[in-house]
Each structure stands twice: as structure tokens, then as C-alpha cells.
Amino acid sequence: MGGAQSLALPPGKGPHQVGCTDVMVGHTQQGLFFRLFYPCVPRAGAEQPLWIPRREYFSGLADVTQRGRRWFSPLASLALGSCRVPVSWNGPFKPCSRGYPLIIFSHGLGAFRTLYSSVCLELASWGFVVASLEHRDHSASTTYFCPAEPGREEWIPFQQVPQGQKEFYFRKKQIHHRAEECVRALRLLQDVSRGESVPNVLHQDFDLSVLKDSIDVTKVAAVGHSFGGVTAVLALVKEPSFRCAVALDAWMFPLEHALYPEVPRPVLFINTEKFQTPDSIARMKRLSSRNSQTKIITILGTLHQSHTDLAFLTSKLLSLIFKARGTLDPCKCLDITSRAALAFLQRHLDLEEDFSQWEKLLEGIGDSLVPGAPFSRSHL
């Protein structure tokens, strides 16, 4: 079960090579932390970043899955600790005179900024700048910030719902925190695009100033999975610059009913077969009944984790622990997801691309795809 064989993420299929870097801004918990994926200039022998960037994340995953740290962390670290993402670490940014459209990506409950590398790098390969946030509302498996004193780090652990507290109120507070982080990430990248100096606490070999005039801040979308999917929906309420959202298997539970009439922009809901409930789908339909451009589709043969990198685990044991493997090939799921998203983004960001070739996917037409939610096929 060697590390190199335990995860196999596919390279992007788009015309651009992809680079990535980590960005941390501010020395407090109120700052921001995200991994940035972007089109880059190809270079021979480029270093590829680790998929799990720090061993602390293995302990965090043990806490989230409620497995014993003593056995889970070493097992996961041994199997996955050397796995890398097929992108160029701090690779030279490829300038774009008309500006790349921007995606702010929000992770699911118990995840972190690198667990969606497959979908983020795929979108970047088609000419997007993608900021994959690591949320600091205690919903990440773990995360950290760097106080101003040199060498110090403060870790923010994953938090279960406190005993005696109603889950809805706990999650509602988190989702607002998360959506506000999405807005702040957008503001930050707007500043960078204008040429303002933004110091990166992590001192990467990547100067954010190279992004000046290369992001089209009029073409911005929010994308997320699960808790991040509903975060992306709420981001539309909080910030008019977000022109649409793509919600991968959105967990609709934390969004308060009063906000549904406030969602001003279209949403593409891409669901898996085994996660959604009739109540959750009814909430999505409330939005689609208000906006004819909001679409709901379901990919057959998929589980909730099919939208994460965990679907690409080659270790059967880890795949079982994470409930990561549906019957549909994960590359096929990624193809459907990214192409549907690209067609939707073209439509609502007014992109000058040929992504409309995949428009039929938005109606649920295609292999392993149906419109709406196939509860007759689901175990729910």
C-alpha cells in the first residue's frame, strides 16, 4: 500500500497547464487562507505539491471520521503522505490580457483546501483562477493561522455540534461565517487584480502581483461541495458580484427559510445519487421555481464523496473508511461535473469559450445523468 499508488488524481483536460500556490493573509483567525489554482506557463521538472500538505491534517481527518488517532493517522499518513497533485507548485503564472474568470471554492464539512484538487485543477485548466478556501469556522478537519511572532502557528480544530445545542443554529452561524469568507476572498483578489500589494504570510516563491490585470472581476462564481455547496448559495445573497453558483451535492439544511427569496442569481445543483433527501431537493426546487435558470441534475452511480479527491483513492481499505467509491468511474464523474459546470459558467458569466457544447448536461441529458433527483433509484 505504498503512497504513490494510493491516490491517482488526473491532470487537467483543458488547454492550460495548471500551477498552484498557498495564500495566507493576516496574522489572526479573521484572516484568510486558500490554495490558488491558475493557468501557468509549462516548465520542465516542475515540483508537484503534496496532496495532504501537513501531518496535522491526518489527525484532523481521524477526528472527523471519529476513528482513533493512534491507528488512523499513521495508516493514512503511510498510505497518502507522499501523494502529490499533478500541478506545478508556484509555477509561473500565464498572463491573460482579457482576464481569467474567477471561482471561489468552498469545501465540505470536515474537509480542507486541498481535498478538491481534482475539480479545482480541472476548472483552472480551462482558463479559470480558482481560490479553494480553508474555512476557519471549525468546519475544516483542521486549519491554522500564523500569529505575527516568527515561527508560531495556532491550529483551529474541527468541532462537533456542542451537546445540548440544536444543530441548525450551530450550522447557521457557521454558514454565515463561511459565506463571508468567500466574499472576503473575492475582495482580496479584486485588490490583487487592481495591483494593490497583498502580503502573503507564507512567503511563497510566488508573487501575487503577477495577477495584476489578469483576473476579470466582473466574471465571478461561487462553487462548493456539501456544506460548501450551500455556502456558495448563501454567497449569492451576501455579494452581488457573484453572478452564479455551482453547488455539488449541497447540504441545504443550514440555510434559513427566510433567505430563499433573497437568492438573486442562478444555481446549478449537481447531486450524487445516494446523499440527497426529499426535503433537501424540495429546498432546491424552491430556488428553481423562482429562477428558471437554476438547474438540478443528478449523476448516477455516485456517493457523497464522489465530488472529492477521495473518489480517486486506490487503496480499498481507505476507500471503505471514507465511503469514497461509487459504481461510476471517478474520472467519468469528474468529466460530467466539470463540463456541466463549464457550460453553466459560460451561460452566466458571458464567457467567450465553446463550453456551450456541453449545454445538454444542464438538462440532465447524458450518460449516467438524470434531471432532478432519482429517488426511485436511491436507497433513501
mmCIF file of C-alpha atoms in Angstrom:
data_model
loop_
_atom_site.group_PDB
_atom_site.id
_atom_site.type_symbol
_atom_site.label_atom_id
_atom_site.label_comp_id
_atom_site.label_asym_id
_atom_site.label_seq_id
_atom_site.Cartn_x
_atom_site.Cartn_y
_atom_site.Cartn_z
ATOM 1 C CA MET A 1 0.000 0.000 0.000
ATOM 2 C CA GLY A 2 2.779 2.435 -0.943
ATOM 3 C CA GLY A 3 1.976 6.145 -1.032
ATOM 4 C CA ALA A 4 2.477 6.563 -4.752
ATOM 5 C CA GLN A 5 -0.246 4.029 -5.540
ATOM 6 C CA SER A 6 -2.836 5.240 -3.026
ATOM 7 C CA LEU A 7 -4.149 8.279 -4.882
ATOM 8 C CA ALA A 8 -4.213 8.920 -8.611
ATOM 9 C CA LEU A 9 -5.542 12.376 -9.485
ATOM 10 C CA PRO A 10 -5.930 13.015 -13.220
ATOM 11 C CA PRO A 11 -4.239 16.016 -14.864
ATOM 12 C CA GLY A 12 -6.488 18.753 -16.226
ATOM 13 C CA LYS A 13 -8.074 18.167 -19.647
ATOM 14 C CA GLY A 14 -8.241 21.817 -20.646
ATOM 15 C CA PRO A 15 -5.762 23.698 -22.866
ATOM 16 C CA HIS A 16 -3.822 25.289 -19.968
ATOM 17 C CA GLN A 17 -1.141 23.824 -17.722
ATOM 18 C CA VAL A 18 -2.047 24.442 -14.077
ATOM 19 C CA GLY A 19 0.018 25.967 -11.303
ATOM 20 C CA CYS A 20 -0.865 26.389 -7.652
ATOM 21 C CA THR A 21 0.279 28.179 -4.530
ATOM 22 C CA ASP A 22 -0.968 28.719 -0.974
ATOM 23 C CA VAL A 23 -2.038 32.161 0.193
ATOM 24 C CA MET A 24 -2.493 33.222 3.823
ATOM 25 C CA VAL A 25 -3.352 36.830 4.571
ATOM 26 C CA GLY A 26 -3.367 38.328 8.061
ATOM 27 C CA HIS A 27 -1.949 37.093 11.364
ATOM 28 C CA THR A 28 -5.235 36.305 13.140
ATOM 29 C CA GLN A 29 -8.131 33.878 12.819
ATOM 30 C CA GLN A 30 -10.004 36.674 10.998
ATOM 31 C CA GLY A 31 -7.549 36.479 8.091
ATOM 32 C CA LEU A 32 -7.881 34.237 5.024
ATOM 33 C CA PHE A 33 -6.267 31.004 3.868
ATOM 34 C CA PHE A 34 -6.696 29.416 0.456
ATOM 35 C CA ARG A 35 -4.968 27.387 -2.230
ATOM 36 C CA LEU A 36 -4.879 29.184 -5.553
ATOM 37 C CA PHE A 37 -5.051 27.200 -8.826
ATOM 38 C CA TYR A 38 -4.291 29.134 -12.016
ATOM 39 C CA PRO A 39 -3.196 28.708 -15.657
ATOM 40 C CA CYS A 40 0.592 28.628 -15.754
ATOM 41 C CA VAL A 41 3.491 28.551 -18.178
ATOM 42 C CA PRO A 42 4.709 24.949 -18.614
ATOM 43 C CA ARG A 43 8.155 24.237 -17.219
ATOM 44 C CA ALA A 44 10.205 21.056 -17.260
ATOM 45 C CA GLY A 45 10.697 19.218 -13.982
ATOM 46 C CA ALA A 46 8.162 21.333 -12.090
ATOM 47 C CA GLU A 47 7.699 20.361 -8.441
ATOM 48 C CA GLN A 48 4.277 18.948 -7.602
ATOM 49 C CA PRO A 49 2.738 19.832 -4.203
ATOM 50 C CA LEU A 50 1.788 17.245 -1.612
ATOM 51 C CA TRP A 51 -1.915 16.408 -1.645
ATOM 52 C CA ILE A 52 -2.098 16.407 2.181
ATOM 53 C CA PRO A 53 0.141 19.353 2.990
ATOM 54 C CA ARG A 54 0.814 18.721 6.710
ATOM 55 C CA ARG A 55 0.629 15.681 9.003
ATOM 56 C CA GLU A 56 -1.780 17.584 11.293
ATOM 57 C CA TYR A 57 -4.484 17.111 8.654
ATOM 58 C CA PHE A 58 -4.330 13.324 9.145
ATOM 59 C CA SER A 59 -5.164 13.793 12.835
ATOM 60 C CA GLY A 60 -7.952 16.140 11.802
ATOM 61 C CA LEU A 61 -9.403 13.532 9.435
ATOM 62 C CA ALA A 62 -9.265 10.978 12.247
ATOM 63 C CA ASP A 63 -11.339 13.334 14.423
ATOM 64 C CA VAL A 64 -13.869 13.999 11.656
ATOM 65 C CA THR A 65 -14.371 10.322 10.818
ATOM 66 C CA GLN A 66 -14.314 9.527 14.566
ATOM 67 C CA ARG A 67 -11.526 6.984 14.102
ATOM 68 C CA GLY A 68 -8.799 6.518 16.655
ATOM 69 C CA ARG A 69 -5.910 8.888 16.010
ATOM 70 C CA ARG A 70 -3.476 6.254 17.276
ATOM 71 C CA TRP A 71 -4.079 3.894 14.364
ATOM 72 C CA PHE A 72 -5.785 6.058 11.725
ATOM 73 C CA SER A 73 -3.242 8.883 11.465
ATOM 74 C CA PRO A 74 -0.200 6.612 10.907
ATOM 75 C CA LEU A 75 -2.156 4.423 8.444
ATOM 76 C CA ALA A 76 -3.401 7.395 6.411
ATOM 77 C CA SER A 77 -0.021 9.113 6.613
ATOM 78 C CA LEU A 78 1.766 5.992 5.364
ATOM 79 C CA ALA A 79 -0.693 5.482 2.505
ATOM 80 C CA LEU A 80 -1.226 9.097 1.464
ATOM 81 C CA GLY A 81 1.651 11.140 2.882
ATOM 82 C CA SER A 82 3.661 11.092 -0.345
ATOM 83 C CA CYS A 83 0.764 11.575 -2.796
ATOM 84 C CA ARG A 84 1.091 14.647 -4.985
ATOM 85 C CA VAL A 85 -1.208 16.825 -7.088
ATOM 86 C CA PRO A 86 -0.460 16.964 -10.859
ATOM 87 C CA VAL A 87 0.111 20.735 -10.970
ATOM 88 C CA SER A 88 3.183 22.978 -10.955
ATOM 89 C CA TRP A 89 3.905 24.224 -7.422
ATOM 90 C CA ASN A 90 4.426 28.019 -7.543
ATOM 91 C CA GLY A 91 4.591 27.653 -11.329
ATOM 92 C CA PRO A 92 4.990 30.835 -13.416
ATOM 93 C CA PHE A 93 1.597 32.497 -13.921
ATOM 94 C CA LYS A 94 0.385 32.733 -17.535
ATOM 95 C CA PRO A 95 -0.803 36.330 -18.030
ATOM 96 C CA CYS A 96 -4.119 36.975 -19.771
ATOM 97 C CA SER A 97 -4.890 40.412 -21.211
ATOM 98 C CA ARG A 98 -8.670 39.967 -21.094
ATOM 99 C CA GLY A 99 -8.510 38.440 -17.590
ATOM 100 C CA TYR A 100 -9.403 34.968 -16.365
ATOM 101 C CA PRO A 101 -12.814 34.489 -14.746
ATOM 102 C CA LEU A 102 -12.655 33.769 -11.007
ATOM 103 C CA ILE A 103 -14.084 30.935 -8.904
ATOM 104 C CA ILE A 104 -14.197 30.986 -5.100
ATOM 105 C CA PHE A 105 -14.446 27.364 -3.909
ATOM 106 C CA SER A 106 -15.869 26.310 -0.512
ATOM 107 C CA HIS A 107 -15.059 22.882 0.983
ATOM 108 C CA GLY A 108 -17.411 20.494 2.755
ATOM 109 C CA LEU A 109 -17.747 19.703 6.460
ATOM 110 C CA GLY A 110 -14.555 18.125 7.801
ATOM 111 C CA ALA A 111 -12.567 18.809 4.612
ATOM 112 C CA PHE A 112 -9.859 21.376 3.824
ATOM 113 C CA ARG A 113 -8.392 23.356 0.947
ATOM 114 C CA THR A 114 -6.677 20.504 -0.934
ATOM 115 C CA LEU A 115 -9.384 17.781 -0.875
ATOM 116 C CA TYR A 116 -10.981 19.131 -4.062
ATOM 117 C CA SER A 117 -7.771 19.460 -6.081
ATOM 118 C CA SER A 118 -9.167 17.334 -8.942
ATOM 119 C CA VAL A 119 -12.120 19.615 -9.704
ATOM 120 C CA CYS A 120 -10.207 22.843 -8.944
ATOM 121 C CA LEU A 121 -7.281 21.990 -11.225
ATOM 122 C CA GLU A 122 -9.685 20.793 -13.939
ATOM 123 C CA LEU A 123 -11.505 24.141 -13.929
ATOM 124 C CA ALA A 124 -8.188 26.029 -13.868
ATOM 125 C CA SER A 125 -7.033 24.036 -16.920
ATOM 126 C CA TRP A 126 -9.954 25.555 -18.859
ATOM 127 C CA GLY A 127 -8.867 29.106 -18.049
ATOM 128 C CA PHE A 128 -10.121 29.995 -14.561
ATOM 129 C CA VAL A 129 -8.374 31.271 -11.460
ATOM 130 C CA VAL A 130 -9.716 29.158 -8.573
ATOM 131 C CA ALA A 131 -9.301 30.064 -4.896
ATOM 132 C CA SER A 132 -10.014 26.998 -2.750
ATOM 133 C CA LEU A 133 -10.685 28.327 0.750
ATOM 134 C CA GLU A 134 -9.819 26.667 4.048
ATOM 135 C CA HIS A 135 -12.604 27.840 6.336
ATOM 136 C CA ARG A 136 -11.879 28.952 9.901
ATOM 137 C CA ASP A 137 -15.324 28.325 11.424
ATOM 138 C CA HIS A 138 -14.254 24.958 12.956
ATOM 139 C CA SER A 139 -15.786 23.099 9.974
ATOM 140 C CA ALA A 140 -12.412 22.186 8.414
ATOM 141 C CA SER A 141 -10.872 18.940 9.689
ATOM 142 C CA THR A 142 -8.228 21.311 10.996
ATOM 143 C CA THR A 143 -6.604 24.541 9.860
ATOM 144 C CA TYR A 144 -4.198 27.139 11.229
ATOM 145 C CA PHE A 145 -3.045 30.733 11.176
ATOM 146 C CA CYS A 146 0.342 32.295 11.866
ATOM 147 C CA PRO A 147 0.475 34.965 14.588
ATOM 148 C CA ALA A 148 2.944 37.774 13.973
ATOM 149 C CA GLU A 149 5.664 36.199 16.196
ATOM 150 C CA PRO A 150 8.117 34.327 13.930
ATOM 151 C CA GLY A 151 7.683 30.549 13.782
ATOM 152 C CA ARG A 152 4.371 30.444 15.670
ATOM 153 C CA GLU A 153 1.256 28.641 14.442
ATOM 154 C CA GLU A 154 -2.161 28.345 16.014
ATOM 155 C CA TRP A 155 -4.335 25.425 14.978
ATOM 156 C CA ILE A 156 -8.133 25.575 14.751
ATOM 157 C CA PRO A 157 -9.620 22.112 15.389
ATOM 158 C CA PHE A 158 -12.748 20.569 13.881
ATOM 159 C CA GLN A 159 -15.722 20.959 16.195
ATOM 160 C CA GLN A 160 -18.729 18.659 16.502
ATOM 161 C CA VAL A 161 -22.095 20.220 17.376
ATOM 162 C CA PRO A 162 -21.856 21.103 21.099
ATOM 163 C CA GLN A 163 -24.003 18.962 23.377
ATOM 164 C CA GLY A 164 -27.380 20.479 24.069
ATOM 165 C CA GLN A 165 -27.193 22.845 21.103
ATOM 166 C CA LYS A 166 -29.571 22.487 18.145
ATOM 167 C CA GLU A 167 -27.592 21.604 15.040
ATOM 168 C CA PHE A 168 -29.461 24.082 12.824
ATOM 169 C CA TYR A 169 -28.408 27.103 14.920
ATOM 170 C CA PHE A 170 -24.809 25.913 15.177
ATOM 171 C CA ARG A 171 -24.560 25.306 11.419
ATOM 172 C CA LYS A 172 -26.408 28.524 10.541
ATOM 173 C CA LYS A 173 -23.748 30.547 12.351
ATOM 174 C CA GLN A 174 -21.023 28.599 10.533
ATOM 175 C CA ILE A 175 -22.549 29.021 7.078
ATOM 176 C CA HIS A 176 -22.719 32.807 7.504
ATOM 177 C CA HIS A 177 -19.084 32.847 8.620
ATOM 178 C CA ARG A 178 -18.127 30.740 5.595
ATOM 179 C CA ALA A 179 -20.060 32.840 3.074
ATOM 180 C CA GLU A 180 -18.443 35.975 4.496
ATOM 181 C CA GLU A 181 -15.013 34.348 3.996
ATOM 182 C CA CYS A 182 -15.981 33.752 0.344
ATOM 183 C CA VAL A 183 -16.831 37.449 -0.011
ATOM 184 C CA ARG A 184 -13.556 38.485 1.663
ATOM 185 C CA ALA A 185 -11.585 36.183 -0.660
ATOM 186 C CA LEU A 186 -13.288 37.823 -3.627
ATOM 187 C CA ARG A 187 -12.459 41.311 -2.267
ATOM 188 C CA LEU A 188 -8.842 40.292 -1.735
ATOM 189 C CA LEU A 189 -8.475 39.028 -5.306
ATOM 190 C CA GLN A 190 -10.173 42.177 -6.600
ATOM 191 C CA ASP A 191 -7.464 44.148 -4.758
ATOM 192 C CA VAL A 192 -4.736 41.927 -6.241
ATOM 193 C CA SER A 193 -6.181 42.365 -9.730
ATOM 194 C CA ARG A 194 -6.116 46.154 -9.269
ATOM 195 C CA GLY A 195 -2.433 45.946 -8.420
ATOM 196 C CA GLU A 196 -2.686 46.523 -4.666
ATOM 197 C CA SER A 197 0.070 44.913 -2.616
ATOM 198 C CA VAL A 198 -1.176 41.927 -0.593
ATOM 199 C CA PRO A 199 1.474 40.334 1.645
ATOM 200 C CA ASN A 200 1.363 36.519 1.790
ATOM 201 C CA VAL A 201 2.214 35.417 5.346
ATOM 202 C CA LEU A 202 3.528 32.086 3.977
ATOM 203 C CA HIS A 203 6.324 33.744 1.944
ATOM 204 C CA GLN A 204 5.848 31.510 -1.072
ATOM 205 C CA ASP A 205 8.048 31.767 -4.160
ATOM 206 C CA PHE A 206 5.048 33.268 -5.911
ATOM 207 C CA ASP A 207 4.403 36.981 -6.111
ATOM 208 C CA LEU A 208 0.675 37.764 -6.140
ATOM 209 C CA SER A 209 1.402 40.971 -8.049
ATOM 210 C CA VAL A 210 1.755 38.887 -11.252
ATOM 211 C CA LEU A 211 -2.055 38.544 -11.184
ATOM 212 C CA LYS A 212 -2.496 42.281 -11.781
ATOM 213 C CA ASP A 213 -4.951 42.903 -14.660
ATOM 214 C CA SER A 214 -5.206 39.134 -15.294
ATOM 215 C CA ILE A 215 -8.416 38.405 -13.346
ATOM 216 C CA ASP A 216 -11.747 39.517 -14.776
ATOM 217 C CA VAL A 217 -13.507 40.523 -11.552
ATOM 218 C CA THR A 218 -16.774 41.044 -13.442
ATOM 219 C CA LYS A 219 -16.924 37.277 -14.088
ATOM 220 C CA VAL A 220 -17.059 35.612 -10.680
ATOM 221 C CA ALA A 221 -18.812 32.447 -9.467
ATOM 222 C CA ALA A 222 -19.085 30.641 -6.127
ATOM 223 C CA VAL A 223 -18.632 26.848 -6.186
ATOM 224 C CA GLY A 224 -18.661 24.364 -3.309
ATOM 225 C CA HIS A 225 -19.409 20.845 -2.127
ATOM 226 C CA SER A 226 -21.915 19.786 0.545
ATOM 227 C CA PHE A 227 -21.677 22.400 3.340
ATOM 228 C CA GLY A 228 -19.642 24.342 0.786
ATOM 229 C CA GLY A 229 -22.432 23.944 -1.779
ATOM 230 C CA VAL A 230 -24.943 25.707 0.427
ATOM 231 C CA THR A 231 -22.199 28.226 1.355
ATOM 232 C CA ALA A 232 -21.924 29.060 -2.351
ATOM 233 C CA VAL A 233 -25.708 29.654 -2.480
ATOM 234 C CA LEU A 234 -25.540 31.993 0.534
ATOM 235 C CA ALA A 235 -22.591 33.848 -1.037
ATOM 236 C CA LEU A 236 -25.015 34.938 -3.794
ATOM 237 C CA VAL A 237 -27.175 36.616 -1.138
ATOM 238 C CA LYS A 238 -24.235 38.382 0.505
ATOM 239 C CA GLU A 239 -22.389 39.652 -2.557
ATOM 240 C CA PRO A 240 -23.889 40.770 -5.890
ATOM 241 C CA SER A 241 -20.522 40.319 -7.657
ATOM 242 C CA PHE A 242 -21.125 36.546 -7.574
ATOM 243 C CA ARG A 243 -23.093 36.041 -10.784
ATOM 244 C CA CYS A 244 -23.968 32.373 -10.234
ATOM 245 C CA ALA A 245 -23.182 29.358 -8.036
ATOM 246 C CA VAL A 246 -22.414 25.687 -8.686
ATOM 247 C CA ALA A 247 -23.419 23.532 -5.715
ATOM 248 C CA LEU A 248 -22.011 19.993 -5.684
ATOM 249 C CA ASP A 249 -24.311 17.770 -3.595
ATOM 250 C CA ALA A 250 -25.352 20.750 -1.493
ATOM 251 C CA TRP A 251 -26.362 20.153 2.140
ATOM 252 C CA MET A 252 -29.316 22.557 2.184
ATOM 253 C CA PHE A 253 -30.217 22.063 5.874
ATOM 254 C CA PRO A 254 -28.398 25.139 7.351
ATOM 255 C CA LEU A 255 -29.929 27.766 5.026
ATOM 256 C CA GLU A 256 -32.754 29.553 6.841
ATOM 257 C CA HIS A 257 -36.091 29.659 5.023
ATOM 258 C CA ALA A 258 -36.302 33.465 5.072
ATOM 259 C CA LEU A 259 -33.263 33.660 2.782
ATOM 260 C CA TYR A 260 -34.684 31.613 -0.114
ATOM 261 C CA PRO A 261 -36.498 34.597 -1.688
ATOM 262 C CA GLU A 262 -33.232 36.567 -1.352
ATOM 263 C CA VAL A 263 -31.155 34.299 -3.634
ATOM 264 C CA PRO A 264 -30.875 36.598 -6.674
ATOM 265 C CA ARG A 265 -28.796 34.524 -9.084
ATOM 266 C CA PRO A 266 -28.985 31.101 -10.773
ATOM 267 C CA VAL A 267 -27.595 27.952 -9.142
ATOM 268 C CA LEU A 268 -26.538 24.679 -10.766
ATOM 269 C CA PHE A 269 -27.152 21.820 -8.331
ATOM 270 C CA ILE A 270 -25.108 18.741 -9.306
ATOM 271 C CA ASN A 271 -26.219 15.960 -6.965
ATOM 272 C CA THR A 272 -24.948 12.462 -6.301
ATOM 273 C CA GLU A 273 -27.318 9.528 -6.220
ATOM 274 C CA LYS A 274 -27.045 8.453 -2.587
ATOM 275 C CA PHE A 275 -26.971 11.599 -0.433
ATOM 276 C CA GLN A 276 -29.938 13.871 -1.019
ATOM 277 C CA THR A 277 -33.245 13.683 0.855
ATOM 278 C CA PRO A 278 -36.705 14.698 -0.435
ATOM 279 C CA ASP A 279 -36.592 17.682 1.966
ATOM 280 C CA SER A 280 -33.243 18.878 0.581
ATOM 281 C CA ILE A 281 -34.451 18.526 -3.010
ATOM 282 C CA ALA A 282 -37.653 20.425 -2.119
ATOM 283 C CA ARG A 283 -35.426 23.290 -0.930
ATOM 284 C CA MET A 284 -33.528 23.261 -4.223
ATOM 285 C CA LYS A 285 -36.839 23.283 -6.099
ATOM 286 C CA ARG A 286 -37.913 26.381 -4.150
ATOM 287 C CA LEU A 287 -34.976 28.144 -5.763
ATOM 288 C CA SER A 288 -35.575 26.693 -9.239
ATOM 289 C CA SER A 289 -39.238 27.736 -9.096
ATOM 290 C CA ARG A 290 -38.091 31.355 -8.580
ATOM 291 C CA ASN A 291 -35.393 31.285 -11.268
ATOM 292 C CA SER A 292 -35.830 29.316 -14.489
ATOM 293 C CA GLN A 293 -32.029 29.315 -14.962
ATOM 294 C CA THR A 294 -31.472 27.341 -11.746
ATOM 295 C CA LYS A 295 -30.889 23.692 -12.693
ATOM 296 C CA ILE A 296 -30.955 20.424 -10.715
ATOM 297 C CA ILE A 297 -29.235 17.309 -12.099
ATOM 298 C CA THR A 298 -28.091 14.020 -10.567
ATOM 299 C CA ILE A 299 -25.129 11.838 -11.517
ATOM 300 C CA LEU A 300 -25.982 8.137 -11.193
ATOM 301 C CA GLY A 301 -23.628 5.612 -9.583
ATOM 302 C CA THR A 302 -22.193 8.220 -7.213
ATOM 303 C CA LEU A 303 -21.878 8.774 -3.450
ATOM 304 C CA HIS A 304 -21.472 11.995 -1.494
ATOM 305 C CA GLN A 305 -17.647 11.745 -1.607
ATOM 306 C CA SER A 306 -17.649 11.256 -5.393
ATOM 307 C CA HIS A 307 -17.144 15.021 -5.798
ATOM 308 C CA THR A 308 -13.962 14.917 -3.658
ATOM 309 C CA ASP A 309 -10.470 13.660 -4.397
ATOM 310 C CA LEU A 310 -11.224 10.703 -2.106
ATOM 311 C CA ALA A 311 -13.040 9.108 -5.059
ATOM 312 C CA PHE A 312 -9.599 8.637 -6.655
ATOM 313 C CA LEU A 313 -8.194 6.580 -3.760
ATOM 314 C CA THR A 314 -6.729 3.332 -4.998
ATOM 315 C CA SER A 315 -6.452 1.782 -1.519
ATOM 316 C CA LYS A 316 -9.591 -0.328 -0.959
ATOM 317 C CA LEU A 317 -9.260 -0.042 2.826
ATOM 318 C CA LEU A 318 -9.105 3.769 2.817
ATOM 319 C CA SER A 319 -11.836 3.928 0.204
ATOM 320 C CA LEU A 320 -14.021 1.882 2.553
ATOM 321 C CA ILE A 321 -13.192 4.062 5.583
ATOM 322 C CA PHE A 322 -14.069 7.257 3.697
ATOM 323 C CA LYS A 323 -17.092 5.696 1.896
ATOM 324 C CA ALA A 324 -15.491 7.134 -1.207
ATOM 325 C CA ARG A 325 -16.296 4.765 -4.030
ATOM 326 C CA GLY A 326 -19.482 4.773 -6.094
ATOM 327 C CA THR A 327 -20.066 2.433 -9.031
ATOM 328 C CA LEU A 328 -19.335 5.178 -11.592
ATOM 329 C CA ASP A 329 -15.700 5.645 -12.602
ATOM 330 C CA PRO A 330 -14.456 8.769 -10.758
ATOM 331 C CA CYS A 331 -12.908 10.205 -13.953
ATOM 332 C CA LYS A 332 -16.326 9.973 -15.627
ATOM 333 C CA CYS A 333 -17.958 11.714 -12.642
ATOM 334 C CA LEU A 334 -15.343 14.491 -12.802
ATOM 335 C CA ASP A 335 -15.919 14.874 -16.555
ATOM 336 C CA ILE A 336 -19.683 15.247 -16.137
ATOM 337 C CA THR A 337 -19.303 17.623 -13.184
ATOM 338 C CA SER A 338 -16.721 19.895 -14.792
ATOM 339 C CA ARG A 339 -18.385 20.006 -18.221
ATOM 340 C CA ALA A 340 -21.799 20.793 -16.774
ATOM 341 C CA ALA A 341 -20.196 23.474 -14.588
ATOM 342 C CA LEU A 342 -18.323 24.957 -17.561
ATOM 343 C CA ALA A 343 -21.496 25.124 -19.682
ATOM 344 C CA PHE A 344 -23.334 26.807 -16.805
ATOM 345 C CA LEU A 345 -20.486 29.257 -16.167
ATOM 346 C CA GLN A 346 -20.294 30.134 -19.864
ATOM 347 C CA ARG A 347 -24.007 30.937 -19.872
ATOM 348 C CA HIS A 348 -23.994 33.129 -16.747
ATOM 349 C CA LEU A 349 -20.532 34.712 -16.871
ATOM 350 C CA ASP A 350 -20.818 35.504 -20.610
ATOM 351 C CA LEU A 351 -17.598 33.660 -21.430
ATOM 352 C CA GLU A 352 -16.160 33.671 -24.954
ATOM 353 C CA GLU A 353 -15.498 29.922 -24.981
ATOM 354 C CA ASP A 354 -17.099 26.873 -26.586
ATOM 355 C CA PHE A 355 -18.342 25.322 -23.339
ATOM 356 C CA SER A 356 -21.896 25.503 -24.716
ATOM 357 C CA GLN A 357 -21.098 22.188 -26.442
ATOM 358 C CA TRP A 358 -21.978 20.643 -23.060
ATOM 359 C CA GLU A 359 -25.244 22.541 -22.502
ATOM 360 C CA LYS A 360 -27.428 19.417 -22.738
ATOM 361 C CA LEU A 361 -25.873 18.253 -19.453
ATOM 362 C CA LEU A 362 -27.661 21.146 -17.729
ATOM 363 C CA GLU A 363 -30.967 19.472 -18.627
ATOM 364 C CA GLY A 364 -29.776 16.155 -17.210
ATOM 365 C CA ILE A 365 -29.262 14.658 -20.680
ATOM 366 C CA GLY A 366 -26.267 12.345 -20.972
ATOM 367 C CA ASP A 367 -24.730 9.072 -19.823
ATOM 368 C CA SER A 368 -25.093 8.425 -16.080
ATOM 369 C CA LEU A 369 -27.117 11.620 -15.733
ATOM 370 C CA VAL A 370 -30.771 12.426 -14.988
ATOM 371 C CA PRO A 371 -32.657 15.673 -14.395
ATOM 372 C CA GLY A 372 -33.842 16.340 -10.833
ATOM 373 C CA ALA A 373 -33.407 13.659 -8.172
ATOM 374 C CA PRO A 374 -33.940 9.936 -8.861
ATOM 375 C CA PHE A 375 -35.416 8.823 -5.550
ATOM 376 C CA SER A 376 -36.835 5.702 -7.154
ATOM 377 C CA ARG A 377 -33.219 4.598 -7.658
ATOM 378 C CA SER A 378 -31.929 5.839 -4.309
ATOM 379 C CA HIS A 379 -31.732 3.961 -1.022
ATOM 380 C CA LEU A 380 -33.362 6.940 0.744
#
